Structure formats: structure tokens, C-alpha cells
Coordinates of C-alpha atoms in Angstrom, one line a residue:
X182 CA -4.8 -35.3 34.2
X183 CA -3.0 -32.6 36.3
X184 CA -4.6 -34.0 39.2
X185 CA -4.6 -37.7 38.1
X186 CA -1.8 -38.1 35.7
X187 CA -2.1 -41.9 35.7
X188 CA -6.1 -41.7 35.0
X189 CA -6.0 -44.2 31.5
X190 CA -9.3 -42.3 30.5
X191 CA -8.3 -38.7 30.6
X192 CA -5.5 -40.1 28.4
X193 CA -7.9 -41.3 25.9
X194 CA -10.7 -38.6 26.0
X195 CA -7.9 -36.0 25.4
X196 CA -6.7 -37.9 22.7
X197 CA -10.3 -37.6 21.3
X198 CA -10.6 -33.7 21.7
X199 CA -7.1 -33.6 20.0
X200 CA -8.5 -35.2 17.5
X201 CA -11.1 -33.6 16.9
X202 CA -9.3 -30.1 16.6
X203 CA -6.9 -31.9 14.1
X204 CA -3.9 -31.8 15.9
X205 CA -3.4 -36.0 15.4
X206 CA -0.1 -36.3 16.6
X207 CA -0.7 -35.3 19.8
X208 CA -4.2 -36.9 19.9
X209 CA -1.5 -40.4 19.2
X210 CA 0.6 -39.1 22.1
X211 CA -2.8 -39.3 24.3
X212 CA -4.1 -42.5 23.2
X213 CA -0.7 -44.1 23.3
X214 CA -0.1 -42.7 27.1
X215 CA -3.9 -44.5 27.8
X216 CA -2.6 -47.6 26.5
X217 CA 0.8 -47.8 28.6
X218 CA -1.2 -47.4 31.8
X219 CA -3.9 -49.6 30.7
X220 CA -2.8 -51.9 28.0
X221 CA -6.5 -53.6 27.3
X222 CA -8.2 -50.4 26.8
X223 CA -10.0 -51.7 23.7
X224 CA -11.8 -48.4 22.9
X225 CA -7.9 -46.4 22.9
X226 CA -6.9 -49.1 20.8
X227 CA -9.9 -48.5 18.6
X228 CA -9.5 -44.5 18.7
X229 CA -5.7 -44.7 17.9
X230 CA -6.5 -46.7 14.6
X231 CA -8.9 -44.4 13.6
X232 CA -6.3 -41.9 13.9
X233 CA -3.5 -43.5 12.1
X234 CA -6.3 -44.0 9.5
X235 CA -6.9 -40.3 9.0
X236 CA -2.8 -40.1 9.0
X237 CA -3.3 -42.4 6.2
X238 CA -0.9 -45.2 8.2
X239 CA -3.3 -48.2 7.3
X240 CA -1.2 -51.3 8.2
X241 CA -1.1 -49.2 11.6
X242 CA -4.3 -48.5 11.4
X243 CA -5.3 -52.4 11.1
X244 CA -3.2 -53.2 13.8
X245 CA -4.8 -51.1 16.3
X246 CA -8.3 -52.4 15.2
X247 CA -7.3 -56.0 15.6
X248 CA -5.9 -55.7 18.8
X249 CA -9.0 -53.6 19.9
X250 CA -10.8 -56.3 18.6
X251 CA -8.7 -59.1 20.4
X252 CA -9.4 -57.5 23.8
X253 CA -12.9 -56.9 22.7
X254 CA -14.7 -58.7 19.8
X255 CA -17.8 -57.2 20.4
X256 CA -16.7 -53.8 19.9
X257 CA -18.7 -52.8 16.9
X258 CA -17.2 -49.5 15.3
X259 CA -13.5 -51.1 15.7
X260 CA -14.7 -54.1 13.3
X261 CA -16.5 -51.4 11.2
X262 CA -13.3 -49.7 11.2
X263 CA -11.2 -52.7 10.3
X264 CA -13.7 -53.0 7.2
X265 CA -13.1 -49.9 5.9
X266 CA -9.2 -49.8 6.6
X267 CA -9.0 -53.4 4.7
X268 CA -10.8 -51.7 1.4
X269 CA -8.3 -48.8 2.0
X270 CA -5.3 -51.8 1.8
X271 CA -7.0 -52.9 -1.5
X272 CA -8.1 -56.0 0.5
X273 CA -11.3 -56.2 -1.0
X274 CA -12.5 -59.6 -0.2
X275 CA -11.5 -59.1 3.7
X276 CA -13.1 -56.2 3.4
X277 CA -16.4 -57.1 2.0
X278 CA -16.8 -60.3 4.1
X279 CA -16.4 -58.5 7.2
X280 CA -19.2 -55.6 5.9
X281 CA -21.6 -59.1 5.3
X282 CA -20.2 -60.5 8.8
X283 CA -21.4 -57.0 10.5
X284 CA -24.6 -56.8 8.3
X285 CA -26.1 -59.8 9.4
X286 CA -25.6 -59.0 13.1
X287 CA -26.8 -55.6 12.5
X288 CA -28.5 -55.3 9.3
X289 CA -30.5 -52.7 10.2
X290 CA -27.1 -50.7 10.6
X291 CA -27.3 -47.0 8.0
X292 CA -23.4 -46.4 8.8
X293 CA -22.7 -50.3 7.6
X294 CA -24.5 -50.3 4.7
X295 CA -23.2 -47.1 3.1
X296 CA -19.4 -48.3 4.5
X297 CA -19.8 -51.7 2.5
X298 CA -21.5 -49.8 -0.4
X299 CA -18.2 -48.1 -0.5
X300 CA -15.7 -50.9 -0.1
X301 CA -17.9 -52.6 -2.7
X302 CA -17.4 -49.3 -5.3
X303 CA -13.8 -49.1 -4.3
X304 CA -13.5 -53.0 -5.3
X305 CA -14.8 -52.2 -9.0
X306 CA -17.8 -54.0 -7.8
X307 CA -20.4 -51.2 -9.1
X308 CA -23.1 -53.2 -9.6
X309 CA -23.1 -54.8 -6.3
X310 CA -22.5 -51.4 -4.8
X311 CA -25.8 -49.9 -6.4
X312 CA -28.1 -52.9 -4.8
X313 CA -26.7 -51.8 -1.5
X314 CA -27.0 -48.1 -1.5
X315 CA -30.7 -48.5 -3.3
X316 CA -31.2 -50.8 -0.1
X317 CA -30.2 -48.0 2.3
X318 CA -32.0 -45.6 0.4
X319 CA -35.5 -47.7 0.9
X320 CA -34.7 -48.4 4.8
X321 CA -33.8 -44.0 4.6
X322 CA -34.3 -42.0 1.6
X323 CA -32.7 -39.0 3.0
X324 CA -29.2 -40.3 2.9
X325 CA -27.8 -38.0 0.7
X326 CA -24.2 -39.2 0.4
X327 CA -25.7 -42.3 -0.6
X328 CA -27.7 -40.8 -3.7
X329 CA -24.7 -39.4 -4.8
X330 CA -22.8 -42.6 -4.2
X331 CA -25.3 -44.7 -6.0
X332 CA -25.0 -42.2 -9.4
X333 CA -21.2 -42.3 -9.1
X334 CA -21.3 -45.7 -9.2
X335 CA -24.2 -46.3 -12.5
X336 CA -21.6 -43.5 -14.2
X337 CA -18.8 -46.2 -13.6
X338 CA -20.6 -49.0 -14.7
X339 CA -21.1 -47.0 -17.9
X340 CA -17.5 -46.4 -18.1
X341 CA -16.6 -49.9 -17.3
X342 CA -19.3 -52.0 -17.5
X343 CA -17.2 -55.3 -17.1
X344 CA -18.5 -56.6 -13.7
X345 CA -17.3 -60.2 -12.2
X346 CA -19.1 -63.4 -13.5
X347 CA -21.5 -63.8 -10.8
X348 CA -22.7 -59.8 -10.9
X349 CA -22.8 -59.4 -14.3
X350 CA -26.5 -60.8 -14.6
X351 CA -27.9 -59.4 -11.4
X352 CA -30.4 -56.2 -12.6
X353 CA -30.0 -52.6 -11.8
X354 CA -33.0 -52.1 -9.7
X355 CA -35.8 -51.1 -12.1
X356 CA -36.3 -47.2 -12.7
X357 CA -33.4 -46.3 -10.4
X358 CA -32.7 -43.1 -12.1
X359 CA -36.7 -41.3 -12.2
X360 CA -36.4 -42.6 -8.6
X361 CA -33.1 -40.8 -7.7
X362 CA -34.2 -37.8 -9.3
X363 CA -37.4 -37.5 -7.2
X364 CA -35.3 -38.2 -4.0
X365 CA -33.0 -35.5 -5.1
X366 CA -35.5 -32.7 -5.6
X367 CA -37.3 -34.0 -2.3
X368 CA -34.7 -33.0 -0.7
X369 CA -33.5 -30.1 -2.1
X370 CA -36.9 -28.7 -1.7
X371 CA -37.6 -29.9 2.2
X372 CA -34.9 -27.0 3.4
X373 CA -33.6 -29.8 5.9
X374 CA -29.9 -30.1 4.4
X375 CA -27.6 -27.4 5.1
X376 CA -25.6 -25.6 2.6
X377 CA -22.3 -28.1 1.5
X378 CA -25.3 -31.1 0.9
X379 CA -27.5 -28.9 -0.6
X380 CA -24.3 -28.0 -3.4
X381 CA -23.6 -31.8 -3.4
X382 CA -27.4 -32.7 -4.6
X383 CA -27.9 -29.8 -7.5
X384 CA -24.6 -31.5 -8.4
X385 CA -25.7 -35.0 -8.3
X386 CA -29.2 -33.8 -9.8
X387 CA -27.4 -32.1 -13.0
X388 CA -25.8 -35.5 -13.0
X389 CA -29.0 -37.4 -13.2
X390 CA -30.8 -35.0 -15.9
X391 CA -27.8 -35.5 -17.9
X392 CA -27.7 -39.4 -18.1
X393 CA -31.7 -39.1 -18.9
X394 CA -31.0 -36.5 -22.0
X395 CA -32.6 -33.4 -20.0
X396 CA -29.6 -31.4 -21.1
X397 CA -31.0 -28.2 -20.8
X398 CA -32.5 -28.6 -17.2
X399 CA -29.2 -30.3 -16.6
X400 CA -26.9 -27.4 -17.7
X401 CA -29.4 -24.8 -15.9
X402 CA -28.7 -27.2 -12.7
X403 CA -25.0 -27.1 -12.9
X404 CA -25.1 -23.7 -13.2
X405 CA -26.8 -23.2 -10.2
X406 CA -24.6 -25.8 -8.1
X407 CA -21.4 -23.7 -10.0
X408 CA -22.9 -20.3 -8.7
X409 CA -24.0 -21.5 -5.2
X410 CA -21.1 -23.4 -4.8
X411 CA -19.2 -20.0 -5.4
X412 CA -21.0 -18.1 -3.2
X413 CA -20.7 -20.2 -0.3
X414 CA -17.0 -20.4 -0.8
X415 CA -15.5 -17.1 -2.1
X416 CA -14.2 -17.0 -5.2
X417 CA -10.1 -16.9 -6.4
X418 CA -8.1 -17.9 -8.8
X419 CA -5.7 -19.1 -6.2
X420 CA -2.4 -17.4 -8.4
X421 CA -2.7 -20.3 -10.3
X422 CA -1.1 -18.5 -13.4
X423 CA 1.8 -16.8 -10.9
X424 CA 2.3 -20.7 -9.5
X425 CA 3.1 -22.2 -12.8
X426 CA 5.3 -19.6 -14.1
X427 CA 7.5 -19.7 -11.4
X428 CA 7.9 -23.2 -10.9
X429 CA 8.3 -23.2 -14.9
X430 CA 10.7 -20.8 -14.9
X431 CA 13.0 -22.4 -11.8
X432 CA 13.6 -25.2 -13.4
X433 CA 14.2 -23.8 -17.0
X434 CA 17.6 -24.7 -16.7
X435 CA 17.4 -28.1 -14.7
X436 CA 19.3 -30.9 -15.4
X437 CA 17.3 -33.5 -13.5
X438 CA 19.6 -36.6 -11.9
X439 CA 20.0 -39.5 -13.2
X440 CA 16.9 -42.4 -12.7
X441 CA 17.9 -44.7 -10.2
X442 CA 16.6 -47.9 -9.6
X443 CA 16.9 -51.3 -7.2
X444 CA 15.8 -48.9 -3.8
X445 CA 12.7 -51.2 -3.2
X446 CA 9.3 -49.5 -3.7
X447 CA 9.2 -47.6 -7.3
X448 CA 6.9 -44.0 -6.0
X449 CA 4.5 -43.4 -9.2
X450 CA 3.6 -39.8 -9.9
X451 CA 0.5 -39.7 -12.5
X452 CA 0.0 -36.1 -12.9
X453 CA -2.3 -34.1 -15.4
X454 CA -5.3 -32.1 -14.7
X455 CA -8.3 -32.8 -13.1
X456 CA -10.9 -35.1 -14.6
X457 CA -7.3 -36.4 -17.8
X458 CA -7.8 -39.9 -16.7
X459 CA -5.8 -40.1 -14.2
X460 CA -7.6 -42.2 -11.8
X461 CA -8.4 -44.8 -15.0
X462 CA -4.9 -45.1 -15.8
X463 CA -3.7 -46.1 -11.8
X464 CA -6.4 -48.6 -12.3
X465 CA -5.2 -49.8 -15.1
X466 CA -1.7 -50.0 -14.0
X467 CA -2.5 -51.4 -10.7
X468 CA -3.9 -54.5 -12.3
X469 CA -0.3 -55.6 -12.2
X470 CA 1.3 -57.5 -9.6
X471 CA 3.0 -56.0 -6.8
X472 CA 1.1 -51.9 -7.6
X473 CA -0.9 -50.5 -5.0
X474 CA -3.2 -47.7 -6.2
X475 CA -2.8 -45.2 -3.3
X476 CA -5.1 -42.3 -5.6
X477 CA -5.2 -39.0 -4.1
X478 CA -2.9 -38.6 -1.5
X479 CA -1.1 -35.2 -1.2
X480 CA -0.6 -35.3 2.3
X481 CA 2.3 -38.3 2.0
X482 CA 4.2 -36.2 -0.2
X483 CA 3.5 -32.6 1.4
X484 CA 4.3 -33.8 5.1
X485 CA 7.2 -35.1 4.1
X486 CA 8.4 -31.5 2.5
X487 CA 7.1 -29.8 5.6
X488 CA 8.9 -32.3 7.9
X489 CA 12.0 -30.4 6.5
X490 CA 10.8 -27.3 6.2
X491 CA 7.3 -25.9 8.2
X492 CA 7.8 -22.9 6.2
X493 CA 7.3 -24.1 3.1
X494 CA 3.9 -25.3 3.8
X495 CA 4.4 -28.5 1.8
X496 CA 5.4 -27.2 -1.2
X497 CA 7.9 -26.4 -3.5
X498 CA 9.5 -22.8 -2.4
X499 CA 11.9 -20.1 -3.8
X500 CA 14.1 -20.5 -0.9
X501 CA 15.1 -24.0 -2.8
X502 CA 16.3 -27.1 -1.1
X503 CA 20.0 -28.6 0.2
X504 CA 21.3 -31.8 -1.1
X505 CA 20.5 -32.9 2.7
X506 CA 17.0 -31.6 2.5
X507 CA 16.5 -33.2 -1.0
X508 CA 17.9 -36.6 0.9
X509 CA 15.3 -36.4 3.5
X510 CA 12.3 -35.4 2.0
X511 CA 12.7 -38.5 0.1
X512 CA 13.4 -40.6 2.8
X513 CA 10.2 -39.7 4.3
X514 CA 8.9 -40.2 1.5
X515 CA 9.7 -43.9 0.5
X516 CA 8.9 -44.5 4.7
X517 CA 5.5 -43.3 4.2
X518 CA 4.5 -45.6 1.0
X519 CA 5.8 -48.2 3.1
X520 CA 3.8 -47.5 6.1
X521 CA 0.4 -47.7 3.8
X522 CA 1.5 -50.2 1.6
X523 CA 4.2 -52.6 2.9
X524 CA 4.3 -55.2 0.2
X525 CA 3.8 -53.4 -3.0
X526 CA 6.8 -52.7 -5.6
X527 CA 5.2 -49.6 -6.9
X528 CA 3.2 -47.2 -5.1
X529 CA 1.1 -44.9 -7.4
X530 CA 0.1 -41.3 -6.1
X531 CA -2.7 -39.1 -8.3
X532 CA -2.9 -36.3 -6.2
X533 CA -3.9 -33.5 -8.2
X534 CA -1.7 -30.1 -8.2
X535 CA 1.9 -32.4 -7.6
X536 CA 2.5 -31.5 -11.4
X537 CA 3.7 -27.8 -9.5
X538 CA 6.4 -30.2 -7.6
X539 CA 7.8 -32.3 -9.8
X540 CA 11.0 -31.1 -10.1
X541 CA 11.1 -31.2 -6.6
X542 CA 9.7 -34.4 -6.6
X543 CA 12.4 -35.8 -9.5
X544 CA 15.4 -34.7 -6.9
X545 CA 14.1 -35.6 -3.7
X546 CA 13.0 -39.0 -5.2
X547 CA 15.5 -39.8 -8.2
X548 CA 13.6 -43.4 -8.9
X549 CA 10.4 -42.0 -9.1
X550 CA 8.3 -42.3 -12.2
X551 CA 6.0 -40.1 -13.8
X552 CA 2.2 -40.8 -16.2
X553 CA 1.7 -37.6 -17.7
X554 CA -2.2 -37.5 -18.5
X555 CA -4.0 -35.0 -21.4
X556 CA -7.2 -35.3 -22.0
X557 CA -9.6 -33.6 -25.2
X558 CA -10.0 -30.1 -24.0
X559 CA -13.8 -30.1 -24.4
X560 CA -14.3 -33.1 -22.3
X561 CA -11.6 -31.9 -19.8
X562 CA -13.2 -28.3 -19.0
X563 CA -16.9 -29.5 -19.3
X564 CA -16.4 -32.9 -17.0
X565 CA -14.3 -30.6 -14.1
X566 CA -17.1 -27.9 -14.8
X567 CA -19.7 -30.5 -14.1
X568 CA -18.2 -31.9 -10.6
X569 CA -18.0 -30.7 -7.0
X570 CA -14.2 -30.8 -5.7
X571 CA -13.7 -31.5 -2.0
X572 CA -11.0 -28.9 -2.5
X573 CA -11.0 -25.6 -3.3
X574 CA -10.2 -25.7 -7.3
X575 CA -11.1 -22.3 -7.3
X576 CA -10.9 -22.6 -11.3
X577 CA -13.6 -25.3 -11.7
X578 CA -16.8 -23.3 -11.0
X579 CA -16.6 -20.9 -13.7
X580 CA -15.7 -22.1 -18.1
X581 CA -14.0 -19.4 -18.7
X582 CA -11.3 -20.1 -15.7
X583 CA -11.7 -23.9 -16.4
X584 CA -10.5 -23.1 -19.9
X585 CA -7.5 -20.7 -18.9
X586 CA -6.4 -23.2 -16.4
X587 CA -6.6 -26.2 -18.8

């Protein structure tokens, strides 16, 4: 670039080693200085949606694809993208026609199968979702993330086995579960997985043993997945105890401000622990006209906080905030719900661990609402103790610390 500044594919091959070493805003910087010096770059187009998609800015997202997509409609992993960013708008239908479009140009496409398996699961659609990861899982029975898709989804349909008219009679393929459990130990045994999907599998595998009444092969298997899981990670218990206290404690005397109402999109805050339901009630919830279930989304909120102050690291801190600082951080707020979810009245948010902020979150958003989920102890603890985190809840691995924490 030093020697050919105007070069539109340094631009864009710098915005993809940005990327890939996380730093996203500048990767945009990249990809959008590719596209001023060559505007029908379709693959920059392409690579900048994927970016705002990982920034969580999916109208922006979808844009990028369908320009990408406009300059070039046989780019493949733009409409592939576009797919998966219209399940992430709660466009399901879109969504799952474009999967079908894609499949039957490529149907022998592993990346497209498990991506509509998903938008499938993500629509409710459980059922449909288990014929298409058992179809992967004949044409390649070492995709792991698709065993453990497929069981996510037969433990939904147990939990909400209402399916739409037209999937309701369509059969489970026959011994699906004897058959995942042999794929599972295949695995685990052939020592070609590497540590994290080897974790992932004695988790899914406890799983399994569990819905067929092996209970004590299934508790000896979680333990396993618990210890291993532990060992490959470090253990800590994070100053989860020294976190609550304080925050507790800051706000003993808080008089919080008054709710406000008519500023546009209502921000939804359904907090609890792990595993209390929370997930269940934003579906329920989002049934309504005009909700958008945007789930587990921490960043939105802790970007904001970090916008006004890097130091804080996104999080409440004892320095405390100014009325200005409260202003912004809600400003930034309410702009990113809108970026993800332009037309929605309420925009729900279950990331776990903002319970820590809500004071915070009360003053910087005064119109913000709040679902405060408690579930039976023993099915809290033992359901969190039986699932793998993609974060570090350092307090999920071992009972005793499950119990504590709950």
C-alpha cells in the first residue's frame, strides 16, 4: 500500500488480516478505502458485510451482501452470507428459501447444509432442522458441530414440541439417538479432534446417555467433560462473590430515575442466571408484534460503556459515571438496537452477567425494562453443570461453585 496506495486489493486483503486479528474497525476502514477506489469490488463488498455481521450491524450487514450480490450474483459465500444474516434479522422465511435456493445449486455443499440447519433451529423449526443435520451427518459423519446441533435441537422439540402444520407429521429419522451416540464415541475415540471438540462431544455424549436413561454413564460423562473442560482452561472463580458485593453495595442507597417512555425502541433487559429461562421467556415475548429477540448480546451494551470510558472495560466501575456519560452510554445504546433491528418497538437483550449492570443500565437507559428470571435451584445448578459455556463461567464446571453462585 506504501508503494501503491491506490491498489483496491491491498485495501481489501488488509482489511481481511485486520480482521482476522480482531481489530474490525479498522478491517472496515480497509474494506471501505477498497470500495472508494473500486466501487464493484464484489468480494470487499462481501468481506465488509461479514464484518459488520461479527459487529453485530445486520441491516448493514445485509446491505453489503446485496450489493455484493448485485455486482456479482454468482458470488456464492456472499448469498450464503445473506442467508445467515436474514435468520439473524428473524427473517426466517428469506432466510430458509435462500438456504433451499443455494442447496439445489450446490447440494452437495457441508457449509450450506449446517447454515440452513441453523436458520431452520433458529426459526423454531426443530424438526425440520434434525432432517437436515442427519442429512449432513450421512454425506460426513465427522461433523461434529452438527451432532451437537442435531441433539440441541431433539432437546427443543422435547421442550416445545409444537412444530408448524406441515412438519408436525414428518418422522424423526428412525434410531437417531443409538446412531448419535455411536458417532459420538467414534469420534471421541479416533484422536482426530483437537481439545475444545473433543470437550464439546463428552458434553453432547452425556447429553445423549441422559435422554436414553443411562444416567449413571451419563453423570460419569459430564464429569469427565467438567474436569477436562477445567483442565484445558484454568480454573477461577472470576471474584464472582467480590463482583456482586460491590455492585450491591453501590447502589444500596439508589434512588433509580423515573421510567420514561415515548423515545421509540423500548431496550428489554431479561436477566437471571444461566440456564432460569431466560431464552424461553424472550421467545415468548417476542411472539408479539413489533419485539425482536436479539438473545445474547453483551457486546451492544459493553461497547457502548467502553465508548465512554476504555478504562472501564465495559463495565460498571467504582470510578462511577457523569450525568453526560450516563447520557451517552444510552445514546449509543438505543443507536445500536437500531442498527440490528430497525423496525422493532422493543428490543430484548439476555446476555448473561448484565444483572452486575443494571443500575447502570436503569440510569443510562431510564425506559429500559427489566424480566427478572429464577428458576428451581436443583434444575438451575444441575442443567448449567450439564452444559459447555462458550464463555468462561468459571462457576459452571464444578456443583459446589454452581451452588454458591446460584
Amino acid at each position: 500500500i506504501q508503494a501503491h496506495p491506490d491498489y483496491a486489493e491491498a485495501h481489501n486483503s488488509l482489511g481481511n488480516i485486520l480482521g482476522d486479528l480482531g481489530e474490525l474497525k479498522d478491517a472496515i476502514k480497509s474494506y471501505e478505502r477498497a470500495l472508494e477506489l473500486q466501487p464493484e469490488n464484489a468480494e470487499a463488498q462481501s468481506n465488509l458485510g461479514n464484518t459488520l455481521f461479527d459487529l453485530g450491524k445486520f441491516d448493514d450487514a445485509k446491505s453489503r451482501f446485496e450489493a455484493a450480490l448485485a455486482i456479482d450474483p454468482g458470488l456464492v459465500a456472499a448469498r450464503r452470507s445473506l442467508a445467515t444474516t436474514l435468520g439473524r434479522l428473524q427473517q426466517y422465511d428469506e432466510a430458509t428459501h435462500l438456504f433451499e435456493t443455494l442447496l439445489q445449486q450446490q447440494p452437495d455443499d457441508n457449509a450450506t447444509l449446517n447454515n440452513y440447519g441453523n436458520a431452520l433451529a433458529a426459526a423454531g423449526r426443530h424438526r425440520a432442522a434434525c432432517r437436515v443435520y442427519s442429512r449432513l451427518l450421512d454425506r460426513d459423519p465427522q461433523q461434529a458441530n452438527a451432532i451437537a446441533s442435531l441433539v440441541k435441537s431433539l432437546n427443543e422439540l422435547d421442550a416445545i414440541p409444537s412444530e408448524p402444520d406441515d412438519e408436525a407429521a414428518a418422522p424423526i429419522p428412525q434410531g437417531v439417538e443409538q446412531r448419535l451416540v455411536l458417532l459420538t464415541e467414534n469420534l471421541l475415540s479416533s484422536g482426530n479432534i483437537d481439545k475444545d471438540t473433543r470437550i464439546r462431544l463428552l458434553f453432547t455424549l452425556a447429553n445423549l446417555l441422559d435422554r436414553r436413561g443411562d444416567y449413571g454413564n451419563a453423570g460419569r460423562v459430564i464429569a469427565e467433560a467438567n474436569n477436562q473442560w477445567l483442565l484445558h482452561n484454568g480454573s477461577s472463580d472470576d471474584a464472582i462473590a467480590e463482583r456482586v458485593a460491590e455492585v450491591i453495595n453501590r447502589y444500596a442507597d439508589w434512588n433509580p430515575p423515573a421510567a420514561e417512555t415515548g423515545q421509540g425502541q423500548v431496550p428489554v433487559f431479561v436477566l437471571g442466571m444461566s440456564r432460569s429461562g431466560k431464552s424461553s421467556i424472550e421467545r415468548l415475548l417476542c411472539r408479539q408484534p413489533g419485539a425482536f429477540a436479539g438473545g445474547e448480546d453483551p457486546e451492544l451494551w459493553r461497547d457502548a460503556v467502553r465508548e465512554v470510558n476504555p478504562e472501564s472495560g465495559g463495565r460498571d466501575w467504582p470510578g462511577g459515571w457523569t450525568t453526560e456519560q450516563l447520557a451517552t452510554i444510552g445514546s449509543l445504546y438505543r443507536q445500536g438496537m437500531a442498527e440490528r433491528s430497525s423496525e422493532s418497538t422493543h428490543y430484548f437483550n439476555t446476555s448473561p452477567g448484565l444483572y452486575k449492570d443494571a443500575g447502570l443500565i436503569a440510569s443510562a437507559l431510564p425506559e429500559a425494562r427489566f424480566v427478572y428470571c429464577r428458576r428451581d435451584a436443583r434444575d438451575n445448578c444441575l442443567f448449567v453443570y450439564n452444559t459447555q459455556y462458550r464463555a468462561a463461567n468459571f462457576h459452571a464446571y464444578n456443583l459446589k461453585q454452581t451452588a454458591e453462585y446460584y
